[in-house]
Amino acid sequence: MTSNDKNEKFLKIQLILAVVPTFVTQLIAFYRIQKLVYGIIIEVIIFFVDLVIQMSISWPFGMIIALPISVLVPLYYVRKWTLEFNRAKSQF
């Protein structure tokens, strides 16, 4: 298995962890790329944004807006930072 194959497998696992809309799996993904503190900050911000959306918009419509935010934002950062992490590892 080449280094590129390992990086692609690592990225796929990270994205699977980030897509699952739970706080714990997303933090595991951030921990694996050594960005746990940033991940916690992102998760707290998302929690409060989702809370404001849920409080201001009635239930089914608020959830329709809040759920993509709680999945797509961590997914974006996990993908971005995983690619950076892989590039940094491959330089050594």
Coordinates of C-alpha atoms in Angstrom, one line a residue:
M1 CA 0.0 0.0 0.0
T2 CA 1.5 3.3 -1.1
S3 CA 1.6 6.5 0.9
N4 CA -1.1 8.0 -1.3
D5 CA -3.4 5.0 -0.8
K6 CA -3.0 5.4 3.0
N7 CA -3.7 9.1 2.8
E8 CA -6.9 8.5 0.7
K9 CA -8.1 5.8 3.2
F10 CA -7.3 8.2 6.1
L11 CA -9.3 11.0 4.4
K12 CA -12.3 8.7 3.8
I13 CA -12.4 7.5 7.4
Q14 CA -12.1 11.2 8.5
L15 CA -15.0 12.2 6.3
I16 CA -17.2 9.4 7.5
L17 CA -16.5 10.4 11.1
A18 CA -17.4 14.1 10.2
V19 CA -20.6 13.3 8.3
V20 CA -22.2 11.5 11.3
P21 CA -24.0 14.3 13.0
T22 CA -22.9 13.6 16.5
F23 CA -20.6 15.7 18.6
V24 CA -18.4 12.7 19.7
T25 CA -17.6 11.3 16.2
Q26 CA -16.8 14.8 14.9
L27 CA -14.4 15.4 17.8
I28 CA -12.7 12.1 17.2
A29 CA -12.1 13.2 13.6
F30 CA -10.6 16.5 14.9
Y31 CA -8.5 14.6 17.5
R32 CA -7.0 12.3 14.8
I33 CA -5.6 15.3 12.8
Q34 CA -4.4 17.1 16.0
K35 CA -7.0 19.9 15.8
L36 CA -9.1 19.0 18.8
V37 CA -9.1 22.5 20.3
Y38 CA -10.2 24.1 17.0
G39 CA -12.8 21.3 16.7
I40 CA -14.2 22.0 20.1
I41 CA -14.5 25.7 19.3
I42 CA -16.2 24.9 16.0
E43 CA -18.6 22.5 17.7
V44 CA -19.6 25.0 20.4
I45 CA -20.2 27.8 17.8
I46 CA -22.3 25.4 15.8
F47 CA -24.3 24.4 18.9
F48 CA -25.2 28.0 19.6
V49 CA -26.0 28.8 16.0
D50 CA -28.3 25.7 15.9
L51 CA -29.9 26.7 19.2
V52 CA -30.7 30.2 17.9
I53 CA -32.1 28.7 14.7
Q54 CA -34.2 26.3 16.6
M55 CA -35.5 29.0 18.9
S56 CA -36.4 31.4 16.2
I57 CA -37.9 29.1 13.5
S58 CA -40.6 26.5 14.2
W59 CA -39.6 22.9 14.7
P60 CA -39.5 21.1 11.4
F61 CA -38.2 24.0 9.4
G62 CA -35.6 25.0 12.0
M63 CA -34.3 21.4 11.9
I64 CA -34.1 21.4 8.1
I65 CA -31.8 24.5 8.3
A66 CA -29.8 23.4 11.4
L67 CA -28.9 19.9 10.4
P68 CA -27.0 20.7 7.3
I69 CA -25.1 23.4 9.2
S70 CA -24.1 20.9 11.9
V71 CA -22.8 18.4 9.3
L72 CA -21.4 20.5 6.5
V73 CA -19.3 23.0 8.6
P74 CA -17.3 20.3 10.5
L75 CA -17.1 18.2 7.3
Y76 CA -15.5 21.2 5.5
Y77 CA -12.9 21.8 8.2
V78 CA -12.1 18.1 8.7
R79 CA -11.5 17.6 5.0
K80 CA -9.4 20.8 4.8
W81 CA -7.3 20.0 7.8
T82 CA -6.9 16.3 6.9
L83 CA -5.5 17.2 3.6
E84 CA -3.0 19.6 5.3
F85 CA -2.2 16.9 7.8
N86 CA -1.5 14.4 5.1
R87 CA 0.7 16.9 3.2
A88 CA 2.7 17.6 6.3
K89 CA 3.2 13.9 7.0
S90 CA 4.3 13.2 3.5
Q91 CA 7.0 15.8 3.6
F92 CA 8.9 13.9 6.3

